PDB file of C-alpha atoms in Angstrom:
ATOM      1  CA  MET F   1       0.000   0.000   0.000  1.00  0.00           C
ATOM      2  CA  ASP F   2       1.479   3.369  -1.010  1.00  0.00           C
ATOM      3  CA  LEU F   3       1.211   6.524   1.081  1.00  0.00           C
ATOM      4  CA  ARG F   4      -1.788   7.910  -0.786  1.00  0.00           C
ATOM      5  CA  GLN F   5      -3.725   4.677  -0.268  1.00  0.00           C
ATOM      6  CA  PHE F   6      -2.723   4.608   3.386  1.00  0.00           C
ATOM      7  CA  LEU F   7      -3.863   8.192   4.043  1.00  0.00           C
ATOM      8  CA  MET F   8      -7.106   7.584   2.177  1.00  0.00           C
ATOM      9  CA  CYS F   9      -7.725   4.405   4.177  1.00  0.00           C
ATOM     10  CA  LEU F  10      -7.017   6.237   7.413  1.00  0.00           C
ATOM     11  CA  SER F  11      -9.427   9.001   6.502  1.00  0.00           C
ATOM     12  CA  LEU F  12     -12.119   6.573   5.426  1.00  0.00           C
ATOM     13  CA  CYS F  13     -11.774   4.697   8.713  1.00  0.00           C
ATOM     14  CA  THR F  14     -12.333   7.969  10.525  1.00  0.00           C
ATOM     15  CA  VAL F  15     -15.398   8.746   8.419  1.00  0.00           C
ATOM     16  CA  CYS F  16     -16.801   5.293   9.070  1.00  0.00           C
ATOM     17  CA  ALA F  17     -16.257   5.678  12.784  1.00  0.00           C
ATOM     18  CA  LEU F  18     -18.041   9.016  12.771  1.00  0.00           C
ATOM     19  CA  SER F  19     -20.971   7.647  10.790  1.00  0.00           C
ATOM     20  CA  LYS F  20     -21.956   5.052  13.379  1.00  0.00           C
ATOM     21  CA  PRO F  21     -25.065   6.546  15.000  1.00  0.00           C
ATOM     22  CA  THR F  22     -24.387   5.292  18.522  1.00  0.00           C
ATOM     23  CA  GLU F  23     -20.597   5.684  18.630  1.00  0.00           C
ATOM     24  CA  LYS F  24     -19.119   8.619  20.511  1.00  0.00           C
ATOM     25  CA  LYS F  25     -15.923  10.277  19.294  1.00  0.00           C
ATOM     26  CA  GLU F  26     -13.554  11.100  22.149  1.00  0.00           C
ATOM     27  CA  ARG F  27     -11.792  14.453  21.973  1.00  0.00           C
ATOM     28  CA  VAL F  28     -10.780  14.855  25.611  1.00  0.00           C
ATOM     29  CA  HIS F  29      -7.157  14.159  26.553  1.00  0.00           C
ATOM     30  CA  HIS F  30      -7.256  12.679  30.064  1.00  0.00           C
ATOM     31  CA  GLU F  31      -4.240  11.606  32.068  1.00  0.00           C
ATOM     32  CA  PRO F  32      -4.583   7.806  32.133  1.00  0.00           C
ATOM     33  CA  GLN F  33      -4.910   5.809  35.317  1.00  0.00           C
ATOM     34  CA  LEU F  34      -1.621   4.264  36.429  1.00  0.00           C
ATOM     35  CA  SER F  35      -3.218   0.840  36.787  1.00  0.00           C
ATOM     36  CA  ASP F  36      -6.588  -0.830  36.455  1.00  0.00           C
ATOM     37  CA  LYS F  37      -5.908  -2.780  39.650  1.00  0.00           C
ATOM     38  CA  PRO F  38      -7.218  -1.703  43.081  1.00  0.00           C
ATOM     39  CA  HIS F  39      -4.764   0.384  45.106  1.00  0.00           C
ATOM     40  CA  ASP F  40      -4.892  -1.584  48.336  1.00  0.00           C
ATOM     41  CA  ASP F  41      -1.473  -2.207  49.840  1.00  0.00           C
ATOM     42  CA  ALA F  42      -3.061  -4.273  52.590  1.00  0.00           C
ATOM     43  CA  GLN F  43      -3.839  -6.897  49.948  1.00  0.00           C
ATOM     44  CA  ASN F  44      -0.943  -6.586  47.495  1.00  0.00           C
ATOM     45  CA  PHE F  45       1.334  -4.113  45.725  1.00  0.00           C
ATOM     46  CA  ASP F  46       0.101  -4.824  42.194  1.00  0.00           C
ATOM     47  CA  TYR F  47      -1.027  -1.230  41.643  1.00  0.00           C
ATOM     48  CA  ASP F  48       2.360   0.114  42.734  1.00  0.00           C
ATOM     49  CA  HIS F  49       4.193  -2.310  40.439  1.00  0.00           C
ATOM     50  CA  ASP F  50       2.088  -1.175  37.453  1.00  0.00           C
ATOM     51  CA  ALA F  51       2.629   2.474  38.353  1.00  0.00           C
ATOM     52  CA  PHE F  52       6.384   2.174  38.817  1.00  0.00           C
ATOM     53  CA  LEU F  53       7.130   0.012  35.778  1.00  0.00           C
ATOM     54  CA  GLY F  54       4.119   0.267  33.481  1.00  0.00           C
ATOM     55  CA  ALA F  55       1.481  -2.451  33.263  1.00  0.00           C
ATOM     56  CA  GLU F  56       3.032  -4.288  30.323  1.00  0.00           C
ATOM     57  CA  GLU F  57       6.479  -4.422  31.925  1.00  0.00           C
ATOM     58  CA  ALA F  58       5.005  -5.466  35.262  1.00  0.00           C
ATOM     59  CA  LYS F  59       3.363  -8.514  33.654  1.00  0.00           C
ATOM     60  CA  THR F  60       6.771 -10.024  32.962  1.00  0.00           C
ATOM     61  CA  PHE F  61       8.073  -9.757  36.523  1.00  0.00           C
ATOM     62  CA  ASP F  62       7.705 -13.403  37.555  1.00  0.00           C
ATOM     63  CA  GLN F  63      11.140 -14.806  36.706  1.00  0.00           C
ATOM     64  CA  LEU F  64      13.489 -13.137  39.188  1.00  0.00           C
ATOM     65  CA  THR F  65      14.497 -14.191  42.659  1.00  0.00           C
ATOM     66  CA  PRO F  66      14.316 -11.517  45.382  1.00  0.00           C
ATOM     67  CA  GLU F  67      18.087 -11.057  45.122  1.00  0.00           C
ATOM     68  CA  GLU F  68      17.962 -10.533  41.365  1.00  0.00           C
ATOM     69  CA  SER F  69      15.007  -8.198  41.724  1.00  0.00           C
ATOM     70  CA  LYS F  70      16.856  -6.051  44.267  1.00  0.00           C
ATOM     71  CA  GLU F  71      19.938  -5.885  42.058  1.00  0.00           C
ATOM     72  CA  ARG F  72      17.999  -4.687  39.037  1.00  0.00           C
ATOM     73  CA  LEU F  73      15.915  -2.284  41.078  1.00  0.00           C
ATOM     74  CA  GLY F  74      19.166  -0.733  42.261  1.00  0.00           C
ATOM     75  CA  LYS F  75      20.114  -0.081  38.633  1.00  0.00           C
ATOM     76  CA  ILE F  76      16.796   1.645  38.013  1.00  0.00           C
ATOM     77  CA  VAL F  77      17.256   3.826  41.096  1.00  0.00           C
ATOM     78  CA  SER F  78      20.524   5.122  39.641  1.00  0.00           C
ATOM     79  CA  LYS F  79      18.612   6.228  36.557  1.00  0.00           C
ATOM     80  CA  ILE F  80      15.804   7.884  38.531  1.00  0.00           C
ATOM     81  CA  ASP F  81      18.308   9.986  40.503  1.00  0.00           C
ATOM     82  CA  GLY F  82      18.626  12.616  37.799  1.00  0.00           C
ATOM     83  CA  ASP F  83      20.994  15.009  39.584  1.00  0.00           C
ATOM     84  CA  LYS F  84      23.150  12.146  40.942  1.00  0.00           C
ATOM     85  CA  ASP F  85      23.086  13.461  44.507  1.00  0.00           C
ATOM     86  CA  GLY F  86      22.398  10.019  45.973  1.00  0.00           C
ATOM     87  CA  PHE F  87      18.730  10.712  46.724  1.00  0.00           C
ATOM     88  CA  VAL F  88      15.456  10.161  44.875  1.00  0.00           C
ATOM     89  CA  THR F  89      12.979  12.993  45.368  1.00  0.00           C
ATOM     90  CA  VAL F  90       9.228  13.007  44.806  1.00  0.00           C
ATOM     91  CA  ASP F  91       9.725  14.966  41.573  1.00  0.00           C
ATOM     92  CA  GLU F  92      12.330  12.536  40.243  1.00  0.00           C
ATOM     93  CA  LEU F  93      10.113   9.596  41.097  1.00  0.00           C
ATOM     94  CA  LYS F  94       7.117  11.307  39.474  1.00  0.00           C
ATOM     95  CA  ASP F  95       9.120  11.863  36.266  1.00  0.00           C
ATOM     96  CA  TRP F  96      10.108   8.195  36.189  1.00  0.00           C
ATOM     97  CA  ILE F  97       6.512   7.034  36.705  1.00  0.00           C
ATOM     98  CA  LYS F  98       5.345   9.251  33.865  1.00  0.00           C
ATOM     99  CA  PHE F  99       8.082   7.846  31.644  1.00  0.00           C
ATOM    100  CA  ALA F 100       7.102   4.271  32.527  1.00  0.00           C
ATOM    101  CA  GLN F 101       3.441   4.964  31.825  1.00  0.00           C
ATOM    102  CA  LYS F 102       4.088   6.593  28.459  1.00  0.00           C
ATOM    103  CA  ARG F 103       6.713   4.238  27.132  1.00  0.00           C
ATOM    104  CA  TRP F 104       4.453   3.498  24.148  1.00  0.00           C
ATOM    105  CA  ILE F 105       4.866   7.103  23.037  1.00  0.00           C
ATOM    106  CA  TYR F 106       8.633   6.761  22.939  1.00  0.00           C
ATOM    107  CA  GLU F 107       8.319   3.473  21.077  1.00  0.00           C
ATOM    108  CA  ASP F 108       6.139   5.201  18.481  1.00  0.00           C
ATOM    109  CA  VAL F 109       8.679   8.016  18.136  1.00  0.00           C
ATOM    110  CA  GLU F 110      11.497   5.496  17.679  1.00  0.00           C
ATOM    111  CA  ARG F 111       9.609   3.767  14.869  1.00  0.00           C
ATOM    112  CA  GLN F 112       8.857   7.024  13.078  1.00  0.00           C
ATOM    113  CA  TRP F 113      12.308   8.470  13.709  1.00  0.00           C
ATOM    114  CA  LYS F 114      13.955   5.741  11.660  1.00  0.00           C
ATOM    115  CA  GLY F 115      11.713   6.500   8.699  1.00  0.00           C
ATOM    116  CA  HIS F 116      12.197  10.269   8.772  1.00  0.00           C
ATOM    117  CA  ASP F 117      15.860  10.848   9.693  1.00  0.00           C
ATOM    118  CA  LEU F 118      16.814  10.255   6.084  1.00  0.00           C
ATOM    119  CA  ASN F 119      20.446  11.391   6.331  1.00  0.00           C
ATOM    120  CA  GLU F 120      20.908   9.659   9.701  1.00  0.00           C
ATOM    121  CA  ASP F 121      22.390  12.701  11.402  1.00  0.00           C
ATOM    122  CA  GLY F 122      20.360  12.264  14.593  1.00  0.00           C
ATOM    123  CA  LEU F 123      17.967  15.076  13.655  1.00  0.00           C
ATOM    124  CA  VAL F 124      14.802  15.356  11.551  1.00  0.00           C
ATOM    125  CA  SER F 125      14.440  18.486   9.460  1.00  0.00           C
ATOM    126  CA  TRP F 126      11.114  19.711   8.123  1.00  0.00           C
ATOM    127  CA  GLU F 127      12.317  18.909   4.599  1.00  0.00           C
ATOM    128  CA  GLU F 128      13.096  15.326   5.610  1.00  0.00           C
ATOM    129  CA  TYR F 129       9.711  14.896   7.242  1.00  0.00           C
ATOM    130  CA  LYS F 130       7.876  16.475   4.298  1.00  0.00           C
ATOM    131  CA  ASN F 131       9.684  14.331   1.733  1.00  0.00           C
ATOM    132  CA  ALA F 132       9.265  11.105   3.703  1.00  0.00           C
ATOM    133  CA  THR F 133       5.598  11.728   4.501  1.00  0.00           C
ATOM    134  CA  TYR F 134       4.220  13.306   1.337  1.00  0.00           C
ATOM    135  CA  GLY F 135       6.868  12.755  -1.322  1.00  0.00           C
ATOM    136  CA  TYR F 136       5.528  12.410  -4.859  1.00  0.00           C
ATOM    137  CA  ILE F 137       1.943  13.051  -3.775  1.00  0.00           C
ATOM    138  CA  LEU F 138       2.629  16.786  -3.711  1.00  0.00           C
ATOM    139  CA  ASP F 139       3.693  16.670  -7.352  1.00  0.00           C
ATOM    140  CA  ASP F 140       0.137  15.726  -8.354  1.00  0.00           C
ATOM    141  CA  PRO F 141      -1.963  18.917  -8.359  1.00  0.00           C
ATOM    142  CA  ASP F 142      -5.236  16.991  -8.719  1.00  0.00           C
ATOM    143  CA  PRO F 143      -5.123  13.648  -6.839  1.00  0.00           C
ATOM    144  CA  ASP F 144      -7.821  11.110  -7.668  1.00  0.00           C
ATOM    145  CA  ASP F 145      -8.948  10.593  -4.085  1.00  0.00           C
ATOM    146  CA  GLY F 146      -9.976  14.211  -3.521  1.00  0.00           C
ATOM    147  CA  PHE F 147      -7.782  14.839  -0.517  1.00  0.00           C
ATOM    148  CA  ASN F 148      -6.126  18.220  -0.134  1.00  0.00           C
ATOM    149  CA  TYR F 149      -2.637  17.012   0.699  1.00  0.00           C
ATOM    150  CA  LYS F 150      -1.156  20.497   0.487  1.00  0.00           C
ATOM    151  CA  GLN F 151      -3.531  21.647   3.197  1.00  0.00           C
ATOM    152  CA  MET F 152      -2.551  18.647   5.307  1.00  0.00           C
ATOM    153  CA  MET F 153       1.111  19.478   4.768  1.00  0.00           C
ATOM    154  CA  MET F 154       0.589  23.120   5.763  1.00  0.00           C
ATOM    155  CA  ARG F 155      -1.057  21.966   8.982  1.00  0.00           C
ATOM    156  CA  ASP F 156       1.853  19.625   9.689  1.00  0.00           C
ATOM    157  CA  GLU F 157       4.348  22.408   8.966  1.00  0.00           C
ATOM    158  CA  ARG F 158       2.613  24.730  11.413  1.00  0.00           C
ATOM    159  CA  ARG F 159       2.750  22.076  14.124  1.00  0.00           C
ATOM    160  CA  PHE F 160       6.379  21.251  13.308  1.00  0.00           C
ATOM    161  CA  LYS F 161       7.332  24.917  13.693  1.00  0.00           C
ATOM    162  CA  MET F 162       5.531  25.063  17.038  1.00  0.00           C
ATOM    163  CA  ALA F 163       7.407  21.977  18.283  1.00  0.00           C
ATOM    164  CA  ASP F 164      10.733  23.333  17.001  1.00  0.00           C
ATOM    165  CA  LYS F 165      11.707  25.528  19.952  1.00  0.00           C
ATOM    166  CA  ASP F 166      14.791  27.145  18.422  1.00  0.00           C
ATOM    167  CA  GLY F 167      13.131  27.848  15.087  1.00  0.00           C
ATOM    168  CA  ASP F 168      15.749  26.216  12.856  1.00  0.00           C
ATOM    169  CA  LEU F 169      13.216  23.839  11.218  1.00  0.00           C
ATOM    170  CA  ILE F 170      15.298  20.911  12.475  1.00  0.00           C
ATOM    171  CA  ALA F 171      13.838  18.751  15.229  1.00  0.00           C
ATOM    172  CA  THR F 172      15.713  16.997  17.979  1.00  0.00           C
ATOM    173  CA  LYS F 173      14.154  13.776  19.208  1.00  0.00           C
ATOM    174  CA  GLU F 174      12.415  15.664  22.026  1.00  0.00           C
ATOM    175  CA  GLU F 175      11.020  18.244  19.583  1.00  0.00           C
ATOM    176  CA  PHE F 176       9.950  15.452  17.212  1.00  0.00           C
ATOM    177  CA  THR F 177       8.139  13.786  20.107  1.00  0.00           C
ATOM    178  CA  ALA F 178       6.316  17.059  20.803  1.00  0.00           C
ATOM    179  CA  PHE F 179       5.381  17.237  17.109  1.00  0.00           C
ATOM    180  CA  LEU F 180       3.965  13.707  17.014  1.00  0.00           C
ATOM    181  CA  HIS F 181       2.318  13.835  20.460  1.00  0.00           C
ATOM    182  CA  PRO F 182       1.570  17.508  21.175  1.00  0.00           C
ATOM    183  CA  GLU F 183      -0.975  16.769  23.888  1.00  0.00           C
ATOM    184  CA  GLU F 184       1.905  15.587  26.102  1.00  0.00           C
ATOM    185  CA  TYR F 185       3.658  18.978  26.136  1.00  0.00           C
ATOM    186  CA  ASP F 186       2.447  22.162  27.796  1.00  0.00           C
ATOM    187  CA  TYR F 187       3.963  24.419  25.141  1.00  0.00           C
ATOM    188  CA  MET F 188       2.079  22.516  22.412  1.00  0.00           C
ATOM    189  CA  LYS F 189      -1.382  22.684  23.957  1.00  0.00           C
ATOM    190  CA  ASP F 190      -2.419  25.767  21.997  1.00  0.00           C
ATOM    191  CA  ILE F 191      -1.856  23.931  18.716  1.00  0.00           C
ATOM    192  CA  VAL F 192      -3.921  20.975  19.987  1.00  0.00           C
ATOM    193  CA  VAL F 193      -6.779  23.392  20.713  1.00  0.00           C
ATOM    194  CA  GLN F 194      -6.381  25.162  17.371  1.00  0.00           C
ATOM    195  CA  GLU F 195      -6.412  21.929  15.370  1.00  0.00           C
ATOM    196  CA  THR F 196      -9.433  20.647  17.281  1.00  0.00           C
ATOM    197  CA  MET F 197     -11.367  23.847  16.658  1.00  0.00           C
ATOM    198  CA  GLU F 198     -10.501  23.766  12.956  1.00  0.00           C
ATOM    199  CA  ASP F 199     -11.806  20.193  12.743  1.00  0.00           C
ATOM    200  CA  ILE F 200     -15.122  20.946  14.446  1.00  0.00           C
ATOM    201  CA  ASP F 201     -15.815  24.576  13.464  1.00  0.00           C
ATOM    202  CA  LYS F 202     -17.554  23.876  10.159  1.00  0.00           C
ATOM    203  CA  ASN F 203     -18.694  27.458   9.503  1.00  0.00           C
ATOM    204  CA  ALA F 204     -15.193  28.793  10.248  1.00  0.00           C
ATOM    205  CA  ASP F 205     -16.397  31.565  12.568  1.00  0.00           C
ATOM    206  CA  GLY F 206     -13.740  30.795  15.168  1.00  0.00           C
ATOM    207  CA  PHE F 207     -16.155  29.178  17.625  1.00  0.00           C
ATOM    208  CA  ILE F 208     -17.792  25.802  18.261  1.00  0.00           C
ATOM    209  CA  ASP F 209     -21.559  26.003  18.558  1.00  0.00           C
ATOM    210  CA  LEU F 210     -23.823  23.307  19.966  1.00  0.00           C
ATOM    211  CA  GLU F 211     -24.642  21.644  16.645  1.00  0.00           C
ATOM    212  CA  GLU F 212     -20.978  21.589  15.610  1.00  0.00           C
ATOM    213  CA  TYR F 213     -20.101  20.092  18.993  1.00  0.00           C
ATOM    214  CA  ILE F 214     -22.699  17.341  18.652  1.00  0.00           C
ATOM    215  CA  GLY F 215     -22.025  16.845  14.950  1.00  0.00           C
ATOM    216  CA  ASP F 216     -18.391  16.009  15.674  1.00  0.00           C
ATOM    217  CA  MET F 217     -19.427  13.198  18.008  1.00  0.00           C
ATOM    218  CA  TYR F 218     -22.568  11.846  16.422  1.00  0.00           C
ATOM    219  CA  SER F 219     -24.100  11.337  12.991  1.00  0.00           C
ATOM    220  CA  HIS F 220     -27.875  11.111  12.826  1.00  0.00           C
ATOM    221  CA  ASP F 221     -27.588   8.820   9.810  1.00  0.00           C
ATOM    222  CA  GLY F 222     -31.324   9.173   9.160  1.00  0.00           C
ATOM    223  CA  ASN F 223     -32.333   8.378  12.729  1.00  0.00           C
ATOM    224  CA  ALA F 224     -34.697  10.877  14.325  1.00  0.00           C
ATOM    225  CA  ASP F 225     -34.164   9.670  17.882  1.00  0.00           C
ATOM    226  CA  GLU F 226     -30.858  10.503  19.527  1.00  0.00           C
ATOM    227  CA  PRO F 227     -29.222   8.097  21.990  1.00  0.00           C
ATOM    228  CA  GLU F 228     -29.271   9.116  25.634  1.00  0.00           C
ATOM    229  CA  TRP F 229     -25.557   9.932  25.658  1.00  0.00           C
ATOM    230  CA  VAL F 230     -26.133  12.535  22.924  1.00  0.00           C
ATOM    231  CA  LYS F 231     -28.856  14.188  24.980  1.00  0.00           C
ATOM    232  CA  THR F 232     -26.459  14.170  27.933  1.00  0.00           C
ATOM    233  CA  GLU F 233     -23.760  15.822  25.802  1.00  0.00           C
ATOM    234  CA  ARG F 234     -26.207  18.560  24.806  1.00  0.00           C
ATOM    235  CA  GLU F 235     -26.822  19.213  28.483  1.00  0.00           C
ATOM    236  CA  GLN F 236     -23.088  19.141  29.192  1.00  0.00           C
ATOM    237  CA  PHE F 237     -22.479  21.750  26.496  1.00  0.00           C
ATOM    238  CA  VAL F 238     -25.111  24.119  27.872  1.00  0.00           C
ATOM    239  CA  GLU F 239     -24.323  23.614  31.560  1.00  0.00           C
ATOM    240  CA  PHE F 240     -20.546  23.176  31.610  1.00  0.00           C
ATOM    241  CA  ARG F 241     -18.760  23.626  28.264  1.00  0.00           C
ATOM    242  CA  ASP F 242     -20.246  27.018  27.353  1.00  0.00           C
ATOM    243  CA  LYS F 243     -19.134  28.800  30.504  1.00  0.00           C
ATOM    244  CA  ASN F 244     -20.190  32.326  29.490  1.00  0.00           C
ATOM    245  CA  ARG F 245     -23.567  31.124  28.135  1.00  0.00           C
ATOM    246  CA  ASP F 246     -23.185  32.751  24.718  1.00  0.00           C
ATOM    247  CA  GLY F 247     -24.181  29.578  22.849  1.00  0.00           C
ATOM    248  CA  LYS F 248     -20.702  28.665  21.626  1.00  0.00           C
ATOM    249  CA  MET F 249     -17.247  27.669  22.846  1.00  0.00           C
ATOM    250  CA  ASP F 250     -14.281  29.970  22.335  1.00  0.00           C
ATOM    251  CA  LYS F 251     -10.623  28.943  22.475  1.00  0.00           C
ATOM    252  CA  GLU F 252     -10.355  28.940  26.286  1.00  0.00           C
ATOM    253  CA  GLU F 253     -13.613  27.032  26.731  1.00  0.00           C
ATOM    254  CA  THR F 254     -12.471  24.478  24.163  1.00  0.00           C
ATOM    255  CA  LYS F 255      -9.138  24.116  25.978  1.00  0.00           C
ATOM    256  CA  ASP F 256     -10.931  23.492  29.285  1.00  0.00           C
ATOM    257  CA  TRP F 257     -12.961  20.799  27.541  1.00  0.00           C
ATOM    258  CA  ILE F 258     -10.272  18.830  25.695  1.00  0.00           C
ATOM    259  CA  LEU F 259      -7.347  19.439  28.068  1.00  0.00           C
ATOM    260  CA  PRO F 260      -8.860  19.319  31.559  1.00  0.00           C
ATOM    261  CA  SER F 261      -6.719  19.835  34.650  1.00  0.00           C
ATOM    262  CA  ASP F 262      -6.788  16.262  35.863  1.00  0.00           C
ATOM    263  CA  TYR F 263      -5.728  14.851  39.188  1.00  0.00           C
ATOM    264  CA  ASP F 264      -2.003  14.086  38.984  1.00  0.00           C
ATOM    265  CA  HIS F 265      -1.922  10.331  39.562  1.00  0.00           C
ATOM    266  CA  ALA F 266       1.852  10.136  39.047  1.00  0.00           C
ATOM    267  CA  GLU F 267       2.579  12.706  41.745  1.00  0.00           C
ATOM    268  CA  ALA F 268       0.163  11.037  44.153  1.00  0.00           C
ATOM    269  CA  GLU F 269       1.830   7.664  43.604  1.00  0.00           C
ATOM    270  CA  ALA F 270       5.319   9.167  43.941  1.00  0.00           C
ATOM    271  CA  ARG F 271       4.359  10.710  47.293  1.00  0.00           C
ATOM    272  CA  HIS F 272       2.854   7.402  48.391  1.00  0.00           C
ATOM    273  CA  LEU F 273       6.020   5.454  47.508  1.00  0.00           C
ATOM    274  CA  VAL F 274       8.222   7.977  49.313  1.00  0.00           C
ATOM    275  CA  TYR F 275       5.994   7.947  52.391  1.00  0.00           C
ATOM    276  CA  GLU F 276       6.028   4.145  52.577  1.00  0.00           C
ATOM    277  CA  SER F 277       9.792   3.803  52.019  1.00  0.00           C
ATOM    278  CA  ASP F 278      11.299   6.861  53.742  1.00  0.00           C
ATOM    279  CA  GLN F 279      12.717   5.290  56.905  1.00  0.00           C
ATOM    280  CA  ASN F 280      14.312   8.445  58.337  1.00  0.00           C
ATOM    281  CA  LYS F 281      11.429  10.701  57.216  1.00  0.00           C
ATOM    282  CA  ASP F 282      13.638  13.274  55.473  1.00  0.00           C
ATOM    283  CA  GLY F 283      11.278  13.495  52.481  1.00  0.00           C
ATOM    284  CA  LYS F 284      13.569  11.726  50.003  1.00  0.00           C
ATOM    285  CA  LEU F 285      14.827   8.205  49.390  1.00  0.00           C
ATOM    286  CA  THR F 286      18.251   6.618  49.264  1.00  0.00           C
ATOM    287  CA  LYS F 287      18.929   3.597  47.110  1.00  0.00           C
ATOM    288  CA  GLU F 288      19.068   1.506  50.277  1.00  0.00           C
ATOM    289  CA  GLU F 289      15.626   2.664  51.405  1.00  0.00           C
ATOM    290  CA  ILE F 290      14.114   1.785  48.022  1.00  0.00           C
ATOM    291  CA  VAL F 291      15.803  -1.602  47.749  1.00  0.00           C
ATOM    292  CA  ASP F 292      14.743  -2.446  51.318  1.00  0.00           C
ATOM    293  CA  LYS F 293      11.147  -1.998  50.122  1.00  0.00           C
ATOM    294  CA  TYR F 294      11.719  -3.763  46.811  1.00  0.00           C
ATOM    295  CA  ASP F 295       8.443  -5.677  47.144  1.00  0.00           C
ATOM    296  CA  LEU F 296       6.555  -2.361  47.076  1.00  0.00           C
ATOM    297  CA  PHE F 297       8.284  -1.193  43.892  1.00  0.00           C
ATOM    298  CA  VAL F 298       8.766  -4.348  41.824  1.00  0.00           C
ATOM    299  CA  GLY F 299       8.319  -7.519  43.874  1.00  0.00           C
ATOM    300  CA  SER F 300      10.108 -10.769  43.047  1.00  0.00           C
ATOM    301  CA  GLN F 301       9.266 -10.658  39.384  1.00  0.00           C
ATOM    302  CA  ALA F 302      11.153 -10.369  36.105  1.00  0.00           C
ATOM    303  CA  THR F 303      11.416  -7.819  33.300  1.00  0.00           C
ATOM    304  CA  ASP F 304      13.791  -6.600  30.657  1.00  0.00           C
ATOM    305  CA  PHE F 305      15.079  -3.632  32.632  1.00  0.00           C
ATOM    306  CA  GLY F 306      17.848  -3.079  30.113  1.00  0.00           C
ATOM    307  CA  GLU F 307      15.497  -1.941  27.355  1.00  0.00           C
ATOM    308  CA  ALA F 308      13.679   0.432  29.713  1.00  0.00           C
ATOM    309  CA  LEU F 309      16.921   1.961  30.921  1.00  0.00           C
ATOM    310  CA  VAL F 310      18.249   2.506  27.412  1.00  0.00           C
ATOM    311  CA  ARG F 311      15.023   4.241  26.370  1.00  0.00           C
ATOM    312  CA  HIS F 312      15.090   6.414  29.472  1.00  0.00           C
ATOM    313  CA  ASP F 313      18.609   7.549  28.591  1.00  0.00           C
ATOM    314  CA  GLU F 314      17.608   8.328  25.001  1.00  0.00           C
ATOM    315  CA  PHE F 315      14.731  10.559  26.042  1.00  0.00           C
TER     316      PHE F 315
END
C-alpha cells in the first residue's frame, strides 16, 4: 500500500467511525490511570508495580528471585536519581513514573524516527519529514482521491514549527516527540486546541456552537431519535462547556474541555512510595531505602530492565 492509499484508508476509517449513529468520538485528553488494579497495599502491591514500571512491563516480573530483583531495582534507582546526589525525590520519582506509563509514546517516536531521519544525522528536518511523509503526492496537483494534501502538509508544517523551539526547522528527538504527540507537552497545547477547533468549526467563525459540537461526536444517519448519551452531551455543552452562556465555545472554553486539569496520579503515587519507604522521614529516598522496600516497587518478578533503561537515557 502506497502513502496515498494509506492516508485515504485512514481518513475513510475515521469517516466510518463518525458515521456510526451510537458511537461517541472522544476528543478529551485525560491523564490515564496508572493501573486498572485496586490500590490496596493491605492486599498486594500490584497497583504500585504497574505504576512504577508500566502495566506491560510489570506482567513479565515473575522470573526473578528476590536477590535478582533487588539488584535490578538498584540499577533503576541510579537512573531515577537525575541530579546524581544520591537521593530520589518526589519529583524525580514522578518523572520516572510518567516515563514508565508513556513508554508506548517513545516506542512510536522510535519507529517514526527511523523512517524520517533520512540522512541519519540524529535530527529530523522539516524537509526530511515532508519528503518522507508526502513525497511524490505533492507533485500531483489533482489527486484522484480528492484529498487536499497540500492543506494537510501546511497543517503539519505549522505544528512542526511550534514543536521546534529554536526555530531552525530541524527537530531533535524531544522536539519530534512534541510534534507527534503535542498533547503531552504544555507548550504545544495551543496547537492541539487550534487543530481541534478547525476540525469541528464547520462554519469557520472561530467558535464551536452546539450543533458543531454534537455533529463532531454523532451522525444522525437518518435516525430521528438521539441516543441518551447525545442528549447528555447537549446538556453538558449548555451547563458546563459554554461557561459564558453565549451559545458557543471559544478557544479557552475548548481548551478546558479537551485538556482538563486532571488529578495528577503520578505525583500522588510518587508521594505514596516515598511515604512508605522513607525510613528516616527526610522526604527523600536513598537507594538503600528503596531496595529495602523492593516488594513495594517491583516484587520478586522479572522484566527486561535493560530496554527500559536505554530508552530512558535516550529521552
